[in-house]
Short mmCIF file of C-alpha atoms in Angstrom, two decimals:
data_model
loop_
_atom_site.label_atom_id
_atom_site.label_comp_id
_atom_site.label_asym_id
_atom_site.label_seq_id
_atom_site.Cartn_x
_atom_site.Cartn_y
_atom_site.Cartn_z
CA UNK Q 164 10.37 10.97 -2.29
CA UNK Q 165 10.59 7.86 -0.73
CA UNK Q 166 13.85 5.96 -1.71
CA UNK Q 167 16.38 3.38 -0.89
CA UNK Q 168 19.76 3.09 -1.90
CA UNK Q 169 21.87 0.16 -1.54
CA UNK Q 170 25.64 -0.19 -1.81
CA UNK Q 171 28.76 -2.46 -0.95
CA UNK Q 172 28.38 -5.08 -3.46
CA UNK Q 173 31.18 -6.54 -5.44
CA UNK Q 174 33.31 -9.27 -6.17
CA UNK Q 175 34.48 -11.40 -3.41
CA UNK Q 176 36.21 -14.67 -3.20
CA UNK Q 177 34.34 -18.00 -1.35
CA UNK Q 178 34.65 -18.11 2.56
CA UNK Q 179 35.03 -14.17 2.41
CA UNK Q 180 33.11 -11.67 4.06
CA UNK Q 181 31.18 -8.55 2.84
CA UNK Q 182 29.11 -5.52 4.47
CA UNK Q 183 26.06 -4.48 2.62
CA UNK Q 184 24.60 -0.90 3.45
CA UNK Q 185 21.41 0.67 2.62
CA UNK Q 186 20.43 4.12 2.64
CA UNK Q 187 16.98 5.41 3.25
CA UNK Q 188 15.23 8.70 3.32
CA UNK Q 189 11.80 10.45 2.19
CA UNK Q 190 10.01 8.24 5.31
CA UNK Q 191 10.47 7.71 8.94
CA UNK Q 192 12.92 5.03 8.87
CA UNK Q 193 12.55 3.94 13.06
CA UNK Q 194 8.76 3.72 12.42
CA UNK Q 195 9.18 0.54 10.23
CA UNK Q 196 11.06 -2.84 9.70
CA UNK Q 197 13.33 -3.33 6.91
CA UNK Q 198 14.16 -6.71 5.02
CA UNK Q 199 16.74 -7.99 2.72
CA UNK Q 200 15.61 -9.94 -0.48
CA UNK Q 201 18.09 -10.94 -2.80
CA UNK Q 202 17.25 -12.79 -6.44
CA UNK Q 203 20.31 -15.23 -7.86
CA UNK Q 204 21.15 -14.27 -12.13
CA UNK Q 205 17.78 -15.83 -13.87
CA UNK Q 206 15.92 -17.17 -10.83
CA UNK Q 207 13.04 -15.90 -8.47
CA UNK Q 208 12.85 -13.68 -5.35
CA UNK Q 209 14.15 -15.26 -2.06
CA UNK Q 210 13.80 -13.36 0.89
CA UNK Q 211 16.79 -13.36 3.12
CA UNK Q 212 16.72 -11.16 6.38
CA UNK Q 213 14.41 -8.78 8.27
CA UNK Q 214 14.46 -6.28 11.60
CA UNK Q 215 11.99 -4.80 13.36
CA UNK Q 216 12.15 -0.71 13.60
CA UNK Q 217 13.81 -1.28 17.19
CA UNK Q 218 15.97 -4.68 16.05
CA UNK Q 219 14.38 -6.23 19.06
CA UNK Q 220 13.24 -8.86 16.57
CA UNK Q 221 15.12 -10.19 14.09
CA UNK Q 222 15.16 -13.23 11.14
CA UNK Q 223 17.02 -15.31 8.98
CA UNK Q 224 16.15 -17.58 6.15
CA UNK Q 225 17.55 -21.05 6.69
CA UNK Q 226 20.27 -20.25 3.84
CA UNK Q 227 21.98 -17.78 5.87
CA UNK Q 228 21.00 -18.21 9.21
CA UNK Q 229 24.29 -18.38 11.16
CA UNK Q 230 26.34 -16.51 8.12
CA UNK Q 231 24.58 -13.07 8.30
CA UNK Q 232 23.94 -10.45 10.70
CA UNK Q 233 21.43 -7.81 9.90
CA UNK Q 234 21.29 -4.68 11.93
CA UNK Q 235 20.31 -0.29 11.51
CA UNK Q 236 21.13 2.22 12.76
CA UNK Q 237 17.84 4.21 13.08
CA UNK Q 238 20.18 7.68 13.66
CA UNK Q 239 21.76 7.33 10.48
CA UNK Q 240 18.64 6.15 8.57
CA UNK Q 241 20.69 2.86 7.56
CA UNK Q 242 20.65 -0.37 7.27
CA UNK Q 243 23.14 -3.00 7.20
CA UNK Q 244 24.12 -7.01 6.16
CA UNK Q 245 26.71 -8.31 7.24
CA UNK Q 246 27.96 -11.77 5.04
CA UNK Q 247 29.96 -13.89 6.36
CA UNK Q 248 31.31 -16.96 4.76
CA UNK Q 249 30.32 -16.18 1.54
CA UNK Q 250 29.61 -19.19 -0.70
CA UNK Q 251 29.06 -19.11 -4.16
CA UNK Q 252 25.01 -19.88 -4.20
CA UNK Q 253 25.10 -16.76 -2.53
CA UNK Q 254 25.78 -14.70 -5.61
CA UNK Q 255 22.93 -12.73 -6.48
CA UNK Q 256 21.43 -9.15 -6.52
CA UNK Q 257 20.56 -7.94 -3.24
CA UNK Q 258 17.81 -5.71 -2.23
CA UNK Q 259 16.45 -3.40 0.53
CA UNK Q 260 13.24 -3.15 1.10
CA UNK Q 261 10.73 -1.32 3.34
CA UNK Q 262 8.69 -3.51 5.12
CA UNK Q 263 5.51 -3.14 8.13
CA UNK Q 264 4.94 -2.58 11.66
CA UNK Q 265 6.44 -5.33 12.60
CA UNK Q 266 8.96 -8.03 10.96
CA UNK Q 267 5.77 -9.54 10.30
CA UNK Q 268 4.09 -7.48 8.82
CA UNK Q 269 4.54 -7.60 4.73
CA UNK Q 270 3.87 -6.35 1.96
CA UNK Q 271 7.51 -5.39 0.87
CA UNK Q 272 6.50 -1.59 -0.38
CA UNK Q 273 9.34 0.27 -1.31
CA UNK Q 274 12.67 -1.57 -3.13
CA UNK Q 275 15.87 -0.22 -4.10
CA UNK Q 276 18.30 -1.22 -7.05
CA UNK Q 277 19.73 -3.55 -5.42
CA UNK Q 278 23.37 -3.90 -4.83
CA UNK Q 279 24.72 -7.16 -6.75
CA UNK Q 280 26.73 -9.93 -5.05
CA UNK Q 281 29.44 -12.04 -6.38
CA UNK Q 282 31.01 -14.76 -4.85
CA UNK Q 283 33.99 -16.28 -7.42
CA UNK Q 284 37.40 -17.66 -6.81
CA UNK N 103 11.44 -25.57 -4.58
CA UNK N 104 8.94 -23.08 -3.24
CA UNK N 105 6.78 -23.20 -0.10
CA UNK N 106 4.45 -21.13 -2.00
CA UNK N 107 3.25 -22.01 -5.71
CA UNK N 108 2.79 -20.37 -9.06
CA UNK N 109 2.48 -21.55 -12.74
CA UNK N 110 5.54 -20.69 -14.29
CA UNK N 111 4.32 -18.91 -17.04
CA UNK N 112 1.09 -17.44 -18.51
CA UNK N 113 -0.26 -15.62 -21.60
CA UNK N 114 -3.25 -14.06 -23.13
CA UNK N 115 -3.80 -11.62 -25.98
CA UNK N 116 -3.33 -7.87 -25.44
CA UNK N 117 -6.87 -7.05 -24.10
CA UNK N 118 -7.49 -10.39 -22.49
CA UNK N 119 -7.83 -11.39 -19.22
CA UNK N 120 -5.68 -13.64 -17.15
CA UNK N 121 -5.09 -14.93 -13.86
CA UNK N 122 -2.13 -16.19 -11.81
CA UNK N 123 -2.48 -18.16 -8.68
CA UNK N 124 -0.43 -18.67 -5.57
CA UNK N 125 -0.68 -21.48 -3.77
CA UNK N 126 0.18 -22.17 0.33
CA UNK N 127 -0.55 -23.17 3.61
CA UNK N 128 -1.96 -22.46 6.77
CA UNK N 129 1.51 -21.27 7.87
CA UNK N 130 1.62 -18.75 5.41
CA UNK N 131 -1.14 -17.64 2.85
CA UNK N 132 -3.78 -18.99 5.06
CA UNK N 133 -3.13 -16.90 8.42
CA UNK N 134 -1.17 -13.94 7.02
CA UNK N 135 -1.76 -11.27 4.24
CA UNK N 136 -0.84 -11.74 0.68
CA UNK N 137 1.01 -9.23 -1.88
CA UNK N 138 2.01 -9.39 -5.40
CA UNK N 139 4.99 -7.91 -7.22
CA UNK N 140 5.76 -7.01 -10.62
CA UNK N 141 8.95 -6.72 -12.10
CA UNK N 142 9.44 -5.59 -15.10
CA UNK N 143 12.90 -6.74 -17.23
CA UNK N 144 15.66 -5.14 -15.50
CA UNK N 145 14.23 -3.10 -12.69
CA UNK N 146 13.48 -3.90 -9.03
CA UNK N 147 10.07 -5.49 -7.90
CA UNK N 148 7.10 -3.17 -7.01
CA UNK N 149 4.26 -3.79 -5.31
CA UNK N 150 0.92 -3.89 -6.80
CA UNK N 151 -1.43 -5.54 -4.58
CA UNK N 152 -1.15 -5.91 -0.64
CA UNK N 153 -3.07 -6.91 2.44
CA UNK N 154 -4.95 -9.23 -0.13
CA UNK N 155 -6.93 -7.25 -2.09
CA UNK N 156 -5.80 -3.62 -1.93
CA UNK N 157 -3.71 -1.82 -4.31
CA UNK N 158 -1.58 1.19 -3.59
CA UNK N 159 -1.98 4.77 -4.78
CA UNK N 160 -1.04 4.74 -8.74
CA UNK N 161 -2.11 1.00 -9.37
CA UNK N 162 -4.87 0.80 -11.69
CA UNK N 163 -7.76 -0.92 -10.92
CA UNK N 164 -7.37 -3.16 -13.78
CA UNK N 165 -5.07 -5.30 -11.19
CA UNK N 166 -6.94 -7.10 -8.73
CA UNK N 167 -6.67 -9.65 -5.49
CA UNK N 168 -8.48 -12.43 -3.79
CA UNK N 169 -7.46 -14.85 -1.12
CA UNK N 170 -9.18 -18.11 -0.68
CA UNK N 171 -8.00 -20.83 2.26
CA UNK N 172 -4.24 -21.18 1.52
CA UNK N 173 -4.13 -19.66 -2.45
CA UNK N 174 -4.34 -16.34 -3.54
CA UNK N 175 -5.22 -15.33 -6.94
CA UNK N 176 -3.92 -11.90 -9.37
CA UNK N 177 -5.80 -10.60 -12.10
CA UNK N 178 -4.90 -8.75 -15.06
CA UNK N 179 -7.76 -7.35 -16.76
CA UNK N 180 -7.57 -5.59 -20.16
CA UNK N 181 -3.72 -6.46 -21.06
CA UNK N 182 -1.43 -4.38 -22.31
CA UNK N 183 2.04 -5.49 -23.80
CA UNK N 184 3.94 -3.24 -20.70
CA UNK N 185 2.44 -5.62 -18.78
CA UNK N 186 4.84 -8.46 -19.86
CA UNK N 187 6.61 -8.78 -16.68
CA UNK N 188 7.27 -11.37 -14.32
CA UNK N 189 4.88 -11.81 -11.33
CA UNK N 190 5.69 -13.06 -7.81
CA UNK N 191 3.13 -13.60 -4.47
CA UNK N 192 4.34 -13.11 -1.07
CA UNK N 193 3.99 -13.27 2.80
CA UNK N 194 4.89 -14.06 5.89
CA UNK N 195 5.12 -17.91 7.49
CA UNK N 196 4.19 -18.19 10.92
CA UNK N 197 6.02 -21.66 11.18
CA UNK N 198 8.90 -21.01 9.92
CA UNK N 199 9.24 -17.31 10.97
CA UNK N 200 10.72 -16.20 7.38
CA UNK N 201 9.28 -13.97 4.57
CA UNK N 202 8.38 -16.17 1.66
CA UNK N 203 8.16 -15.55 -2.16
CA UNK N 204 6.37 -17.87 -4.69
CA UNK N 205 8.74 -19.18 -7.58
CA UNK N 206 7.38 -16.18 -9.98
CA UNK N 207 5.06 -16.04 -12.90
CA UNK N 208 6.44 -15.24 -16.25
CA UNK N 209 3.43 -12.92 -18.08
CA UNK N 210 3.63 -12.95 -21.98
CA UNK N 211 1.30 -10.77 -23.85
CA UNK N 212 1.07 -12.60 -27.34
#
């Protein structure tokens, strides 16, 4: 079974940083990119970060670009975001998801839970 | 706002037919592949139509796709009240080198 599983969420205070993991298995993880999408409480999708099976290309939205680092690490069938700066628009629920060939390449096909983010003083 | 474009909300009787559209560019809907999402209340999106037109293994057929130019289009055919849900488009934009989500689509089933 196909399945992602992120983790590392929590409550964090404004300026702060905070590692996000996910977990995949059921697939070969180094044959595909994976993105982040997170969604604030209430509002839409909002795609934030995505890596190409060999992280030799990488993107940001605009929102984060500068403040996050995404990376994997294709032995341990993991992927990572690292959140820097952490401002409180950034609160939201943040999810892993499987992605194409290439960074490019959508659809989004498999999601996890999502790991939820809260930035609060 | 959102670089792509959906109605906010739509509704039809259970039964009915409806139809949500997505509207783009040529950055985005017009030179790269469309896919829609449905998430139900409370649990992740999942993908029920990609590369346009095509919907993965266990999608009925009674979704659908079309791309036209820069808008896309999702259709619902014979409604069911499990289908209340809200619906969002997606791709990729070539300009700005980012995935990108329309707003969402809030389906009622009356």
């Amino acid at each position: 079974e196909v399945q992602l599983v992120e983790s590392g969420g929590g409550l964090v205070q404004p300026g702060r940083s905070l590692r996000l993991s996910c977990a995949a298995s059921g697939f070969t993880f180094d044959d595909y990119a994976m993105h982040w999408v997170r969604q604030a409480p209430g509002k839409g999708l909002e795609w934030v970060s995505g890596i190409s099976w060999n992280s030799g290309s990488i993107g940001y939205a605009d929102s984060v670009k500068g403040r996050f680092t995404i990376s994997r690490d294709n032995a341990k069938n993991s992927l990572y975001l690292q959140m820097n700066s952490l401002r409180a628009e950034d609160t939201a629920l943040y999810y892993c998801a499987k992605g194409g060939l290439s960074i490019t390449g959508t659809p989004w096909r498999i999601w996890g839970q999502g790991t939820m983010v809260t930035v609060s003083s | 706002q959102s670089v792509l474009t959906q109605p906010p909300s739509v509704s039809a009787a259970p039964g009915q037919k409806v139809t949500i559209s997505c509207s783009g560019s040529s950055s985005n809907i017009g030179n790269n592949y469309v896919s829609w999402y449905q998430q139900l209340p409370g649990t992740a999106p999942k993908l029920l139509i990609y590369d346009n037109n095509k919907r993965p293994s266990g999608i009925p057929d009674r979704f659908s796709g079309s791309k036209s130019g820069t808008s896309a289009t999702l259709g619902i055919t014979g409604l069911q009240t499990g289908d209340e849900a809200d619906y969002y488009c997606g791709t990729w934009d070539s300009s700005l080198s980012a995935g990108k989500f329309g707003g969402g689509t809030k389906l009622t089933v009356l």
